Amino acid sequence: MLTLLLALFFFIFFVCVHAALFRLKFVRLEPHSIGLLSLLCFVPYGLLLFVKPVLSPETWPLPFSSALIYFGLCLWYTGQCAALENPSPSMMILVQLLKNPEKRVSPSELKEAFSNDRMIKPRLMDLAAFGHASFDGNHFTLTPRGRLIISVIRLYRRLIKRDLGG
Amino acid sequence: MPLDLLALLNAFVNFLLFLIIHIFIFRSEKYKTAPQVIFMSFLLGFPGLLIVHTLGFIFIPLMPLRLGAFLFTGIVAMGLYLILVFHYIAWIFGMSEAAMRIRLLNEIELHPQKRATLEDIYQNYNGEKILEVRLKRLLNAGHLTYDGQYYYLKGKVLLLQDFVSGLFKKLLGFPQG
């Protein structure tokens, strides 16, 4: 049980470190920087678990399981941070609903919020910025990385016999 | 070490079982909604967890045959299974089901010339289409209702996600409003 609490403690430690560095503008919300930070924060935890175990095997430390729990929590945190800068359409619908004192929204109000300039353009520019597509001022073309990503996902969707969503 | 090995093995074996079950059901095309398939497949992992866990305690050498160890390792295995299923749904199934960037990559790739302008993309995929798909999904999942004039919130799932996002924004010092 103490090992699980240690996993939770180091996850909270990682969250505090990331929040502090983010507020000081040393890191942003990109998954790779959060991932790197989680690895760095794992170093003292890894030392406690594997190099100088704080618990003897008789007290059920489960080091590999607790490491997986730590990284599972960090991955969840990464996903939540990514959603902050790019709210999902579901969250955008909720925001429109909550704006109204009667907590309701009409189809026309939603259509205004879901313009192409808000929904499509920024995401296409993200794809270009991350190197998944290139933009020559007029046309978008997939890079080899973008083609690989979409090929793998299409294969997966063929496996489960479902069309791509969006 | 044997306990750790058992917890990890148990979680991974039942995660594989979850994958096989839900892929099999999807391929059979005999289901109503995707969330039902995912949820049922996830639940079916639990008997598997218990079976693998019990067999592990019987057959793996050097296992501490104590009730405390049995229960504790079982809880850890369940937690690991939950983490694996959650991240599969979030990053693999969910992303291919709902991510707009993935759909945009597909739209560009599907274009006959393998390149597309904004107008080309808007013909098949645009803000209106995204809204239509998302509203349908939220209505089917029971998160919204529609009375012919307005959409209303139903249930607390969306509010819970909004609450969690709000906590994160406060933690990271995002400006309020």
mmCIF file of C-alpha atoms in Angstrom, chain B residues 10 14 17 40-54 81:
data_model
loop_
_atom_site.group_PDB
_atom_site.id
_atom_site.type_symbol
_atom_site.label_atom_id
_atom_site.label_comp_id
_atom_site.label_asym_id
_atom_site.label_seq_id
_atom_site.Cartn_x
_atom_site.Cartn_y
_atom_site.Cartn_z
ATOM 1 C CA ASN B 10 -2.869 -10.175 -14.945
ATOM 2 C CA ASN B 14 -6.986 -9.123 -19.419
ATOM 3 C CA LEU B 17 -8.803 -10.046 -23.667
ATOM 4 C CA MET B 40 -19.289 -4.435 -21.896
ATOM 5 C CA SER B 41 -15.838 -5.538 -23.093
ATOM 6 C CA PHE B 42 -14.285 -3.698 -20.148
ATOM 7 C CA LEU B 43 -16.615 -5.417 -17.656
ATOM 8 C CA LEU B 44 -15.859 -8.839 -19.101
ATOM 9 C CA GLY B 45 -12.222 -8.348 -18.102
ATOM 10 C CA PHE B 46 -13.098 -8.576 -14.409
ATOM 11 C CA PRO B 47 -13.884 -12.303 -14.227
ATOM 12 C CA GLY B 48 -10.658 -12.811 -16.179
ATOM 13 C CA LEU B 49 -8.757 -10.759 -13.614
ATOM 14 C CA LEU B 50 -10.076 -12.946 -10.795
ATOM 15 C CA ILE B 51 -9.284 -16.201 -12.628
ATOM 16 C CA VAL B 52 -5.714 -15.209 -13.596
ATOM 17 C CA HIS B 53 -5.138 -13.799 -10.124
ATOM 18 C CA THR B 54 -6.265 -16.987 -8.349
ATOM 19 C CA TYR B 81 -6.211 -2.897 -16.040
#
